[in-house]
């Protein structure tokens, strides 16, 4: 699920006692995300998109 502010969403998830199975992390390919597990065992990735790092772009995106 895409959100505009992953840090804020993470705080809400913590405050509500949701089962966080992957801690908040920034990825070089342009995502800040964490993962929760719903009561049925389904994992939901909460994602904020941003520009990939320059190194990632030069290595994988190309011109």
CSV table of C-alpha atoms in Angstrom, one decimal:
chain,number,residue,atom,x,y,z
A,1,UNK,CA,0.0,0.0,0.0
A,2,UNK,CA,1.5,3.3,-1.0
A,3,UNK,CA,1.5,6.2,1.5
A,4,UNK,CA,2.8,9.8,1.3
A,5,UNK,CA,4.7,9.5,4.7
A,6,UNK,CA,6.1,6.1,5.7
A,7,UNK,CA,7.5,7.5,8.9
A,8,UNK,CA,4.1,8.7,10.0
A,9,UNK,CA,2.4,5.5,9.0
A,10,UNK,CA,5.0,3.5,10.9
A,11,UNK,CA,4.3,5.5,14.0
A,12,UNK,CA,0.5,4.9,13.6
A,13,UNK,CA,1.1,1.2,13.2
A,14,UNK,CA,3.3,1.1,16.3
A,15,UNK,CA,0.7,3.1,18.3
A,16,UNK,CA,-2.1,0.8,17.3
A,17,UNK,CA,-0.1,-2.3,18.2
A,18,UNK,CA,-0.1,-3.8,14.7
A,19,UNK,CA,2.2,-6.8,14.1
A,20,UNK,CA,5.2,-5.2,12.3
A,21,UNK,CA,7.2,-8.0,10.6
A,22,UNK,CA,9.7,-5.8,8.7
A,23,UNK,CA,11.0,-2.6,10.3
A,24,UNK,CA,11.0,0.7,8.6
A,25,UNK,CA,13.8,0.9,6.1
A,26,UNK,CA,15.0,3.1,3.2
A,27,UNK,CA,16.0,1.2,0.0
A,28,UNK,CA,18.4,2.6,-2.6
A,29,UNK,CA,15.9,1.9,-5.4
A,30,UNK,CA,13.6,4.6,-4.1
A,31,UNK,CA,11.4,3.1,-1.4
A,32,UNK,CA,11.0,3.7,2.3
A,33,UNK,CA,8.8,0.9,3.6
A,34,UNK,CA,7.8,-1.5,6.4
A,35,UNK,CA,5.6,-4.6,6.5
A,36,UNK,CA,2.8,-5.5,8.8
A,37,UNK,CA,0.9,-8.8,9.1
A,38,UNK,CA,-2.9,-8.8,9.3
A,39,UNK,CA,-4.9,-11.2,11.5
A,40,UNK,CA,-5.2,-13.7,8.7
A,41,UNK,CA,-1.4,-13.8,8.2
A,42,UNK,CA,-1.4,-11.7,5.1
A,43,UNK,CA,1.7,-9.4,4.8
A,44,UNK,CA,1.1,-5.8,3.7
A,45,UNK,CA,4.0,-3.7,2.5
A,46,UNK,CA,3.5,0.0,3.4
A,47,UNK,CA,5.6,2.0,0.9
A,48,UNK,CA,6.6,5.6,0.3
A,49,UNK,CA,8.3,6.2,-3.1
A,50,UNK,CA,11.2,8.7,-3.7
A,51,UNK,CA,14.0,9.1,-6.2
A,52,UNK,CA,16.4,6.2,-6.4
A,53,UNK,CA,20.0,7.0,-5.3
A,54,UNK,CA,22.3,8.3,-7.9
A,55,UNK,CA,24.5,5.1,-7.6
A,56,UNK,CA,21.4,2.9,-8.2
A,57,UNK,CA,20.3,4.9,-11.1
A,58,UNK,CA,23.7,4.8,-12.8
A,59,UNK,CA,24.0,1.0,-12.2
A,60,UNK,CA,20.5,-0.1,-13.1
A,61,UNK,CA,18.4,2.6,-14.8
A,62,UNK,CA,20.8,3.8,-17.5
A,63,UNK,CA,20.5,6.8,-19.7
